[in-house]
Amino acid sequence: MKKEIANWGNYPVMESDEQQFSFDDQLQQMVKDTHHFIPRGNGRCYGDASLGGQTISTLKYDKILSFDVQNGVFECQSGLVLDKILEVIVPKGWFLPVTPGTKFITVGGAVGSDVHGKNHHVDGSFSNHIVEMDIVLADGRVLTCSPTQYPDLFEATCGGMGLTGMISRVKFRLKKIETSCIKQKQIKADNLEHIIQLFEEYKHYTYSVAWIDCLKKGKGFGRSILILGEHATINDLNDKQRKDPLQLPKKKQITFPFNLPSWVLNTFTVKAFNFLYYGKNFKKEINNVVGYEPFYYPLDAILHWNRGYGKKGFIQYQFVVPMNAKQGLIEILQRISDKGIGSFLAVLKVFGKQESLISFPEEGYTLALDIPVRKGLFEFLDELDQIVLKYGGRLYMSKDARMKPEVLEAGYPRLQEFKDIVKKYNPDGKIRSTQSDRLLLTTN
Amino acid sequence: MSTVLILGAASDMAVAIAKKYAAEGNAIQLAARNIQRLQPLQSDIAIRYNTTCTVHEFDALNFNSHQAFFDQLPVKPDITICVFGYLGENETARASWVESEKIIHTNYTGAVSILNVVSNYYAAQQKGVIAGISSVAGERGRQSNYIYGSAKAGFTAYLSGLRNRMFHEKVHVVSVQPGFVYTRMTENLTLPPLLTANPEAVANTVYKAVAKKKNVVYVKWFWRWIMLIIKSIPEFMFKKLKM
């Protein structure tokens, strides 16, 4: 069925012929019969990674295949959304090993983007927890791969943006929890130096992330709030919470009903928002116990918050620079604050070590910024790309809608190896997206 | 807890109905032609809702197998829901008897065949509930899908007669009349969003109708009135319309 689709950033928007399937045999046939396509889940990557003239949607392919409650091993079809997994596993005392900031992504998407969470420095990315998975290759064959079985296919699929084939089944390990709550600590940092020092000081925490006010100049440049968390134990709960320690959050969601006019977001309003957000924590440090939802998924409470950026959409710019290159971080934040390009969401976190072929994380600092699309933005981001590269960093493909192929190549030293594996399993470039064509990963 | 048999369990409507009954704590029996297709749904329901879910091979068009299919069920269902159907292509069916036959036999003959078996069993037990998913297309023949419509008309009349007979046997029969529903069956059609329900809405309607012992239910309330208007157009005018 032809329809207009866009991912979470609402940029770009394009017409696509979307096919759906529910069964294994249908999927294999569809993959064989479709000339060019890209797998598509819930469309929560930001740019054009799951866009193309033809897409195969996994959303109806969402069945749980097995759940070993004793050992915490979960197996499902690739279209299952994390939200639905949490509903099943949390009451049984298990949690996702790694989760991004939204629970509305599919398992297939989690693998294709090799998502990371606030615990990357401790637990790595999603692919570190995969036992095995099935891939439907371009010719309809199904291969089971794992770190030891077809390891090249496995590695190129984790973070490979769906280009190796259609992920159909994923089996992964869960994390044991005693309660569904998080023991949270929030600390205010006066500036960038301070927040980096705090990250260092609190690196033993399982979960950590910082919100940065990226418009503040002068002494308070880089002021931020560090948010730390641990899974709460029974002893951390109050009497009321103890009655049902593994309870699921109650459903209540507010929907952002329409696109805001784009003039609403300007330097002034973003400054005001940041002022209020930073100021809402009166105390230097707050310690409390909260449900897992506000901790992991604060923005999921507002459905379609992406409409806040207006019809033209927005770009999420996320990069990582190595640990010893924090000067790069400073330089980029300075450029943003000088330019006055505001972002409600500027999120900083530290990645731990990771060996990867095409996955985004590497040891260092990662910063994510939301910036509404406007005139001159892409030129400005091209300049930022050069700073990222100068410091030996790279950009996140799941958030990308505009980088140039040279930027990808310079950021991912094993790119050629990745391309070769894609070529091996998807020889005619049948599986391709707007992004993969733009980045010259599939053009032949 | 009841055991619910779902005939034609691989369709989108059937999946939604199975999930609704499982969520309310019932045991589920999934029946369809292709058991392999049902297996992921079976594990999904069993794990998600912590209930018993079994799969059974059933072919609506293999009439001779229906008695044996029902006899072999390890547990006899308290509620039987007949969901299977085949929309087909009216254009193709006009030219090809094979297509016409498939439409008629799937929507009518197959349903009568299996529900005769089930209703005889329920009559002997003096208890049980049967729900049949028919269609508003069966309420008046239209040029665009009268072969499907006539088969559904037959099914609607069958259910009504069955309800009458089974009332005296303490068995209840529900007729469900969905209008447009977003499913695999209709994915190539352009449906008017206001008039179109999703499979979950159908599942909720079926669940409530069975629980409240309703006789004939429409998934979206206005379909009853739309069909009333369509049925009241005099034939000499109706035949001139392009519907």
XYZ file of C-alpha atoms in Angstrom:
687
model
C 0.000 0.000 0.000
C 1.397 3.403 -0.992
C 1.640 5.914 1.795
C 3.653 8.844 3.093
C 6.115 7.860 5.746
C 8.723 9.580 7.876
C 10.704 8.553 10.897
C 10.657 10.225 14.282
C 12.400 13.425 13.186
C 9.706 14.000 10.520
C 12.524 14.694 8.088
C 12.592 13.578 5.317
C 9.019 12.593 4.391
C 8.610 10.251 1.453
C 6.146 8.095 -0.401
C 6.649 4.404 0.082
C 4.985 1.186 -0.922
C 4.594 -0.692 2.357
C 3.982 -4.417 2.653
C 3.005 -6.247 5.836
C 3.224 -9.891 6.815
C 2.352 -12.099 9.774
C 3.959 -15.477 9.050
C 7.417 -16.889 8.353
C 6.493 -18.362 4.970
C 4.918 -15.067 3.885
C 8.040 -13.168 4.909
C 10.386 -15.431 2.951
C 8.200 -15.187 -0.123
C 7.930 -11.418 0.189
C 11.679 -10.969 0.522
C 12.230 -13.161 -2.539
C 9.605 -11.337 -4.624
C 10.352 -7.723 -3.751
C 12.927 -5.985 -5.930
C 14.214 -3.341 -3.548
C 13.128 -2.845 0.014
C 14.189 -1.872 3.491
C 12.860 -3.537 6.664
C 10.867 -1.142 8.801
C 9.721 -1.404 12.417
C 8.039 1.338 14.421
C 9.801 4.205 12.643
C 11.537 5.568 15.753
C 14.934 6.090 14.249
C 15.171 9.778 13.453
C 16.326 10.150 9.875
C 16.050 8.069 6.705
C 17.494 4.721 7.818
C 14.179 2.876 7.459
C 12.826 4.833 4.515
C 12.754 3.757 0.907
C 10.465 3.462 -2.108
C 9.484 0.015 -0.840
C 9.368 -1.091 2.775
C 8.468 -4.337 4.526
C 6.879 -3.586 7.871
C 7.460 -5.993 10.757
C 4.722 -4.557 12.975
C 2.358 -7.504 12.569
C 5.183 -9.950 13.144
C 5.237 -9.560 16.897
C 4.854 -12.902 18.652
C 6.686 -14.067 21.755
C 8.279 -17.431 20.983
C 9.707 -18.442 24.357
C 10.470 -17.014 27.780
C 12.685 -18.940 30.187
C 11.579 -17.356 33.453
C 14.232 -19.224 35.490
C 17.215 -18.099 33.470
C 15.893 -14.898 31.932
C 16.148 -15.769 28.247
C 13.549 -14.248 25.923
C 12.824 -15.047 22.296
C 10.488 -13.216 19.950
C 9.745 -12.143 16.397
C 11.407 -8.951 15.271
C 8.333 -6.714 15.163
C 7.639 -6.923 18.884
C 7.842 -3.513 20.553
C 9.883 -3.194 23.783
C 6.864 -1.802 25.634
C 5.057 -5.117 25.151
C 8.096 -7.071 26.314
C 8.285 -5.071 29.543
C 4.625 -5.859 30.263
C 5.475 -9.556 30.232
C 8.922 -9.672 31.839
C 8.771 -7.038 34.603
C 6.081 -8.801 36.681
C 8.287 -11.925 36.535
C 11.332 -10.084 37.886
C 13.256 -9.391 34.682
C 14.213 -6.285 32.748
C 15.640 -5.432 29.346
C 19.430 -5.704 29.488
C 19.743 -2.472 27.518
C 17.056 0.019 26.601
C 17.158 3.281 24.676
C 15.218 6.367 25.783
C 11.989 5.158 24.203
C 10.188 1.857 24.700
C 8.350 2.209 21.396
C 10.987 0.576 19.206
C 10.874 -2.972 17.877
C 13.377 -5.675 18.761
C 14.485 -5.758 15.115
C 15.161 -2.033 15.310
C 17.087 -2.466 18.564
C 19.390 -4.896 16.773
C 19.634 -2.969 13.498
C 20.646 0.160 15.416
C 22.476 -1.825 18.098
C 20.920 0.520 20.642
C 22.668 1.638 23.807
C 21.246 2.804 27.099
C 22.250 4.745 30.146
C 24.220 1.663 31.234
C 26.516 1.320 28.245
C 29.685 1.759 30.331
C 28.614 -1.263 32.426
C 26.543 -3.528 30.148
C 27.515 -2.575 26.603
C 24.974 -2.272 23.811
C 21.975 -4.462 22.904
C 23.997 -6.852 20.764
C 26.109 -7.876 23.750
C 23.051 -9.709 25.115
C 21.922 -11.563 21.998
C 22.150 -15.355 22.187
C 21.255 -15.915 18.539
C 19.008 -14.584 15.817
C 17.540 -15.530 12.447
C 18.100 -13.433 9.339
C 16.104 -13.816 6.139
C 18.646 -13.074 3.421
C 17.928 -11.309 0.141
C 17.373 -14.645 -1.629
C 14.845 -15.854 0.954
C 17.220 -18.215 2.776
C 17.106 -18.132 6.581
C 20.377 -18.204 8.531
C 20.731 -18.491 12.274
C 23.649 -16.405 13.464
C 25.354 -15.632 16.759
C 28.791 -14.430 17.890
C 30.083 -17.920 16.986
C 27.779 -18.962 14.136
C 28.173 -16.899 10.945
C 29.913 -14.282 13.104
C 30.419 -11.934 10.142
C 26.680 -11.846 9.469
C 26.009 -11.382 13.169
C 28.411 -8.482 13.549
C 27.275 -6.721 10.395
C 23.629 -7.049 11.418
C 24.185 -5.446 14.838
C 24.065 -1.746 14.013
C 23.945 -2.528 10.281
C 20.689 -0.652 9.605
C 18.924 -3.712 8.195
C 21.163 -4.032 5.157
C 22.251 -7.648 5.670
C 18.717 -9.041 5.562
C 15.468 -9.113 7.418
C 15.946 -9.928 11.102
C 13.150 -12.359 11.900
C 13.773 -13.956 15.297
C 15.881 -12.689 18.190
C 16.806 -14.563 21.351
C 18.422 -12.481 24.087
C 19.297 -12.482 27.784
C 17.427 -10.376 30.322
C 18.535 -8.684 33.510
C 17.290 -9.840 36.924
C 15.461 -7.242 39.009
C 13.975 -7.345 42.514
C 11.611 -4.444 42.007
C 10.303 -2.389 39.102
C 11.630 0.810 40.677
C 14.826 2.785 40.269
C 16.838 4.380 43.034
C 17.611 7.702 41.474
C 20.154 10.373 42.286
C 20.222 13.753 40.559
C 23.169 16.106 40.961
C 23.441 19.621 39.604
C 26.691 20.509 37.846
C 27.750 24.142 37.487
C 29.510 23.781 34.138
C 31.054 21.367 31.671
C 34.247 20.736 33.666
C 32.125 19.906 36.659
C 29.825 17.464 34.848
C 32.772 15.593 33.349
C 34.327 15.352 36.765
C 31.028 14.054 38.192
C 30.772 11.380 35.483
C 34.243 10.229 36.516
C 33.370 10.273 40.202
C 30.117 8.306 39.771
C 31.172 5.887 37.050
C 30.412 2.907 39.301
C 26.680 3.676 38.910
C 24.877 1.301 36.516
C 22.836 4.047 34.879
C 24.035 7.555 34.187
C 23.105 10.355 31.829
C 23.265 14.137 31.903
C 20.993 16.823 30.579
C 22.937 19.865 29.415
C 21.836 23.460 28.992
C 23.642 24.091 25.756
C 22.782 27.760 25.413
C 24.277 29.003 28.655
C 27.363 31.113 28.116
C 30.144 32.279 30.396
C 30.833 30.739 33.786
C 27.816 28.461 33.597
C 28.741 27.102 30.146
C 27.714 23.463 30.050
C 25.698 23.553 33.272
C 23.812 20.325 33.631
C 21.979 17.806 35.738
C 23.530 14.381 36.176
C 20.942 11.634 36.575
C 22.125 8.377 38.124
C 20.224 5.212 38.872
C 20.312 1.672 40.208
C 17.568 -0.944 40.175
C 15.971 -0.569 43.597
C 15.969 -3.544 45.944
C 13.068 -4.465 48.218
C 14.797 -2.634 51.074
C 14.772 0.624 49.117
C 10.982 0.630 48.825
C 8.440 2.139 51.189
C 5.699 0.015 52.747
C 3.148 0.814 50.074
C 5.534 -0.022 47.217
C 6.582 -3.246 48.926
C 3.090 -4.710 48.585
C 3.675 -5.147 44.854
C 7.370 -4.579 44.171
C 7.216 -5.665 40.511
C 4.157 -3.695 39.513
C 3.833 -2.190 36.057
C 3.296 1.534 35.625
C -0.280 2.674 35.193
C -1.222 3.651 31.672
C -1.621 7.329 31.184
C -0.402 9.172 28.175
C -0.793 12.644 26.874
C -0.702 13.121 23.118
C 0.831 16.104 21.430
C -2.134 16.838 19.199
C -0.639 18.822 16.332
C 2.585 20.229 14.918
C 3.651 23.409 16.648
C 4.316 26.323 14.329
C 8.058 26.390 13.877
C 8.479 29.926 15.257
C 7.503 28.662 18.715
C 10.927 27.154 19.158
C 13.477 29.893 19.139
C 16.517 30.810 21.156
C 14.407 32.690 23.640
C 11.900 29.915 24.375
C 14.597 27.270 24.561
C 16.585 29.444 26.961
C 13.480 29.888 29.091
C 12.825 26.149 29.074
C 16.393 25.356 30.012
C 16.328 27.952 32.774
C 13.207 26.382 34.246
C 14.432 22.820 33.798
C 17.750 23.520 35.475
C 16.028 25.580 38.145
C 13.402 22.957 38.977
C 15.931 21.110 41.089
C 16.341 23.490 44.015
C 18.718 21.269 45.837
C 22.200 20.434 44.685
C 21.395 16.753 45.040
C 18.126 14.830 45.071
C 17.766 11.178 46.039
C 14.518 9.291 45.510
C 12.916 6.063 44.338
C 10.883 6.282 41.119
C 9.093 3.889 38.785
C 11.120 2.691 35.805
C 9.073 4.679 33.294
C 9.908 8.243 34.302
C 13.532 7.161 34.699
C 14.097 5.473 31.340
C 11.329 6.900 29.211
C 10.519 10.436 30.375
C 9.442 11.545 26.903
C 7.297 8.508 26.126
C 4.720 9.965 28.508
C 3.969 12.528 25.804
C 3.042 10.650 22.644
C 4.145 12.414 19.456
C 6.358 14.901 21.259
C 8.215 15.121 17.957
C 5.385 17.326 16.673
C 6.714 20.028 18.975
C 9.318 20.757 16.331
C 6.837 21.748 13.675
C 6.077 20.473 10.205
C 9.573 20.804 8.827
C 10.782 18.294 11.353
C 14.063 18.174 13.211
C 17.459 16.561 13.122
C 18.870 14.714 16.052
C 22.590 15.169 15.931
C 24.388 12.508 17.954
C 28.117 11.988 17.931
C 30.759 10.346 20.075
C 34.329 11.519 20.650
C 37.011 9.437 22.372
C 37.642 9.853 26.095
C 40.804 11.922 25.578
C 39.013 14.292 23.198
C 36.731 16.140 25.534
C 38.110 19.313 23.947
C 36.009 18.310 20.926
C 32.924 18.286 23.106
C 33.715 21.765 24.370
C 34.349 23.045 20.873
C 31.048 21.753 19.556
C 29.019 23.016 22.483
C 30.695 26.387 22.071
C 29.795 26.512 18.385
C 26.191 25.717 19.227
C 25.945 28.293 21.936
C 27.614 30.930 19.685
C 25.277 30.107 16.841
C 22.319 30.258 19.205
C 20.897 27.020 17.811
C 18.962 25.815 20.777
C 17.918 22.339 21.674
C 15.466 21.267 24.358
C 17.204 18.024 24.509
C 20.910 17.963 24.871
C 21.928 14.712 26.416
C 25.455 13.746 27.386
C 26.679 10.356 28.423
C 29.807 8.303 28.692
C 30.281 5.115 26.679
C 32.368 2.235 27.918
C 34.715 0.150 25.777
C 33.216 -1.549 22.739
C 34.761 -3.400 19.856
C 32.503 -2.896 16.905
C 32.296 -3.284 13.185
C 29.509 -0.823 12.431
C 27.828 -0.201 15.804
C 27.938 3.392 16.968
C 29.273 3.184 20.544
C 32.971 3.494 21.312
C 34.654 4.531 24.539
C 34.162 8.250 25.002
C 31.601 10.999 25.384
C 28.435 11.048 23.358
C 26.221 14.071 22.951
C 22.747 14.112 21.370
C 21.026 17.316 20.303
C 17.607 17.932 18.748
C 17.644 20.794 16.275
C 14.646 21.908 14.196
C 15.215 21.900 10.444
C 15.749 25.442 9.156
C 17.729 27.344 6.550
C 21.463 27.004 6.952
C 21.248 24.117 9.396
C 22.778 21.486 7.127
C 25.766 23.683 6.303
C 26.286 24.293 10.006
C 26.083 20.546 10.765
C 28.624 19.871 8.014
C 30.983 22.140 9.942
C 30.276 20.272 13.160
C 30.978 16.980 11.361
C 34.482 18.234 10.629
C 35.090 18.974 14.306
C 33.811 15.507 15.272
C 36.170 13.916 12.745
C 39.078 16.092 13.795
C 38.807 14.612 17.275
C 38.481 11.045 15.993
C 34.729 10.737 16.588
C 31.781 9.494 14.571
C 28.026 9.999 14.050
C 25.112 7.682 14.891
C 23.456 6.330 11.726
C 20.102 5.767 13.487
C 19.843 9.494 14.049
C 21.273 10.559 10.729
C 19.389 12.114 7.837
C 22.071 14.213 6.171
C 25.706 13.215 6.687
C 27.987 12.850 3.684
C 29.500 9.479 2.768
C 33.035 10.751 3.517
C 31.990 11.531 7.088
C 30.749 7.990 7.606
C 33.886 6.559 6.078
C 36.207 8.652 8.214
C 34.295 7.810 11.393
C 34.050 4.036 10.982
C 37.497 2.520 10.328
C 36.034 -0.916 9.537
C 33.500 0.399 7.030
C 34.988 -1.447 4.044
C 34.785 -4.733 5.937
C 31.110 -3.987 6.675
C 30.418 -3.196 3.029
C 32.035 -6.470 1.981
C 29.831 -8.483 4.340
C 26.711 -6.666 3.124
C 27.776 -7.471 -0.432
C 28.215 -11.140 0.505
C 24.719 -11.570 1.941
C 22.864 -8.921 -0.090
C 24.829 -9.181 -3.350
C 22.559 -7.183 -5.626
C 21.888 -4.420 -3.153
C 18.276 -5.518 -3.110
C 17.908 -4.492 0.503
C 18.524 -0.769 0.510
C 17.236 2.416 2.073
C 17.283 6.083 1.235
C 20.070 6.335 3.774
C 22.149 3.461 2.445
C 21.976 4.912 -1.073
C 22.902 8.363 0.218
C 25.859 6.958 2.162
C 26.960 4.846 -0.817
C 26.559 1.637 1.146
C 24.365 -0.008 -1.458
C 24.607 1.950 -4.692
C 25.948 -0.303 -7.388
C -12.443 -20.174 33.082
C -13.861 -21.389 29.786
C -12.253 -23.076 26.823
C -12.699 -21.108 23.619
C -12.340 -22.683 20.176
C -11.440 -20.275 17.400
C -12.085 -21.548 13.888
C -9.902 -19.811 11.314
C -7.380 -18.675 13.916
C -4.718 -17.204 11.648
C -6.681 -14.156 10.553
C -6.156 -10.736 12.114
C -9.652 -10.730 13.608
C -9.135 -14.189 15.062
C -5.805 -13.181 16.626
C -7.468 -10.220 18.318
C -10.360 -12.388 19.549
C -7.966 -15.055 20.863
C -5.953 -12.432 22.747
C -9.062 -10.865 24.254
C -10.320 -14.208 25.587
C -6.855 -15.191 26.816
C -6.440 -11.840 28.599
C -9.690 -12.558 30.431
C -8.232 -15.838 31.680
C -9.712 -18.391 29.281
C -8.018 -21.391 27.676
C -7.672 -21.056 23.913
C -7.892 -23.613 21.098
C -6.583 -22.264 17.794
C -7.773 -24.054 14.670
C -6.655 -23.369 11.107
C -5.354 -25.083 7.999
C -1.701 -24.300 8.518
C -0.586 -25.339 11.998
C 2.939 -24.032 11.453
C 1.580 -20.534 11.050
C -0.254 -20.871 14.362
C 2.712 -21.929 16.474
C 4.161 -18.461 17.164
C 0.677 -17.277 18.131
C 0.300 -20.266 20.431
C 3.516 -19.491 22.356
C 2.691 -15.798 22.406
C -0.723 -16.332 23.976
C 0.488 -18.956 26.449
C 3.377 -16.752 27.667
C 1.722 -13.361 27.553
C -1.473 -14.382 29.317
C -0.223 -17.311 31.342
C -2.910 -19.610 30.007
C -3.335 -22.857 28.078
C -3.275 -22.531 24.328
C -3.368 -25.437 21.882
C -3.336 -25.648 18.087
C -5.481 -27.917 15.903
C -5.487 -28.556 12.188
C -8.758 -27.529 10.605
C -9.717 -26.991 6.976
C -13.065 -25.291 6.440
C -13.284 -26.721 2.916
C -12.635 -30.307 3.918
C -16.202 -30.941 5.065
C -15.724 -34.667 5.595
C -13.070 -34.034 8.214
C -15.179 -31.783 10.424
C -16.761 -34.438 12.637
C -13.381 -36.099 13.237
C -11.767 -32.713 13.915
C -14.291 -31.969 16.643
C -14.226 -35.490 18.103
C -10.462 -35.346 18.418
C -10.344 -32.117 20.415
C -8.813 -33.117 23.770
C -11.128 -30.768 25.644
C -14.499 -29.778 24.266
C -14.844 -25.996 24.050
C -17.460 -24.070 26.031
C -17.484 -21.317 23.421
C -16.957 -21.784 19.681
C -16.233 -18.782 17.510
C -16.408 -19.165 13.754
C -14.140 -16.485 12.283
C -12.938 -17.888 8.970
C -14.027 -16.269 5.746
C -12.829 -15.512 2.250
C -13.520 -12.228 0.493
C -12.240 -13.301 -2.903
C -12.570 -11.242 -6.056
C -16.045 -10.663 -7.442
C -14.662 -9.969 -10.923
C -12.678 -13.186 -10.933
C -15.544 -15.153 -9.433
C -17.946 -14.045 -12.174
C -15.701 -15.652 -14.736
C -14.344 -18.552 -12.734
C -16.441 -21.137 -10.963
C -13.385 -22.188 -8.957
C -13.256 -18.762 -7.318
C -17.048 -18.646 -6.833
C -16.995 -22.069 -5.254
C -14.183 -21.088 -2.911
C -16.096 -17.988 -1.775
C -19.361 -19.849 -1.276
C -17.844 -22.901 0.386
C -15.571 -20.995 2.721
C -18.136 -18.464 3.900
C -21.220 -20.658 3.847
C -20.917 -24.419 3.286
C -17.811 -24.835 5.444
C -19.328 -22.804 8.254
C -22.598 -24.772 8.144
C -20.718 -28.046 8.076
C -18.598 -27.400 11.174
C -21.306 -25.573 13.129
C -23.729 -28.470 12.550
C -21.203 -30.693 14.288
C -20.610 -28.258 17.144
C -24.291 -27.458 17.640
C -25.287 -31.120 17.756
C -22.747 -31.645 20.517
C -23.922 -28.538 22.436
C -27.558 -29.591 22.054
C -26.769 -32.966 23.590
C -24.899 -31.240 26.443
C -27.666 -28.658 26.834
C -25.045 -25.920 27.088
C -22.544 -23.969 25.021
C -22.191 -20.761 23.073
C -21.602 -20.306 19.345
C -20.581 -16.991 17.814
C -20.413 -16.527 14.059
C -18.684 -13.631 12.319
C -20.838 -12.812 9.318
C -20.834 -9.534 7.393
C -23.011 -6.534 6.620
C -22.321 -7.460 2.994
C -24.867 -10.247 3.489
C -27.734 -7.849 4.148
C -28.256 -6.741 0.571
C -26.585 -7.926 -2.623
C -24.511 -5.286 -4.385
C -22.865 -5.523 -7.780
C -19.359 -5.110 -6.354
C -19.359 -8.208 -4.139
C -22.620 -10.134 -4.442
C -21.000 -13.554 -4.494
C -19.296 -12.979 -1.141
C -22.426 -11.118 0.027
C -24.765 -13.954 -0.902
C -22.620 -16.510 0.911
C -22.596 -14.281 4.006
C -26.376 -13.779 3.609
C -26.739 -17.536 3.739
C -24.525 -17.677 6.804
C -26.509 -14.918 8.534
C -29.775 -16.785 7.860
C -28.190 -20.026 9.066
C -27.093 -18.393 12.332
C -30.543 -16.945 12.866
C -32.193 -20.322 12.356
C -29.597 -22.012 14.525
C -30.255 -19.470 17.299
C -33.941 -20.281 17.110
C -33.364 -24.025 17.281
C -30.672 -23.855 19.979
C -32.698 -21.579 22.249
C -34.784 -24.640 23.069
C -31.597 -26.567 23.840
C -30.216 -23.949 26.285
C -27.481 -23.016 23.856
C -26.867 -19.434 22.800
C -25.936 -18.258 19.304
C -24.503 -14.800 18.561
C -24.326 -13.236 15.097
C -21.627 -10.603 14.697
C -21.913 -8.151 11.795
C -18.675 -6.284 11.299
C -18.646 -3.493 8.757
C -15.275 -2.559 7.325
C -12.343 -3.840 9.381
C -8.646 -3.190 8.849
C -7.260 -6.704 8.301
C -5.168 -8.683 5.873
C -8.422 -9.392 3.994
C -8.955 -5.710 3.277
C -5.402 -4.388 3.066
C -5.667 -3.718 -0.659
C -8.934 -1.807 -0.351
C -9.249 1.873 0.433
C -11.588 2.012 3.405
C -13.311 5.091 4.838
C -11.565 5.616 8.208
C -14.692 6.750 10.057
C -16.590 3.612 9.136
C -13.715 1.202 9.659
C -13.019 -0.711 12.852
C -9.795 -2.373 13.948
C -9.660 -6.091 14.829
C -9.452 -5.268 18.555
C -12.832 -3.526 18.350
C -14.300 -6.652 16.761
C -12.782 -8.754 19.551
C -14.292 -6.536 22.236
C -17.692 -6.652 20.551
C -17.611 -10.445 20.323
C -16.507 -10.776 23.940
C -19.236 -8.488 25.268
C -21.940 -9.952 23.027
C -21.173 -13.486 24.220
C -21.002 -12.428 27.871
C -24.287 -10.525 27.647
C -26.025 -13.139 25.476
C -26.781 -10.701 22.684
C -28.358 -12.046 19.508
C -27.183 -9.816 16.662
C -24.439 -7.248 17.185
C -22.843 -4.666 14.915
C -19.218 -3.738 15.634
C -19.782 -0.041 15.020
C -23.298 0.944 16.089
C -24.067 3.042 13.045
C -23.729 0.080 10.686
C -27.134 -1.126 11.917
C -28.653 2.156 10.713
C -26.626 2.351 7.516
C -27.813 -1.120 6.592
C -31.380 -0.250 7.566
C -31.298 2.612 5.083
C -29.660 0.511 2.385
C -32.196 -2.262 2.898
C -35.126 0.148 2.651
C -34.211 1.526 -0.774
C -36.852 0.169 -3.187
C -35.459 -2.421 -5.558
C -36.387 -0.430 -8.709
C -34.094 2.331 -7.461
C -31.455 0.155 -5.877
C -30.726 -1.690 -9.103
C -29.823 1.615 -10.757
C -27.199 2.481 -8.160
C -23.537 1.649 -8.552
C -22.572 0.043 -5.262
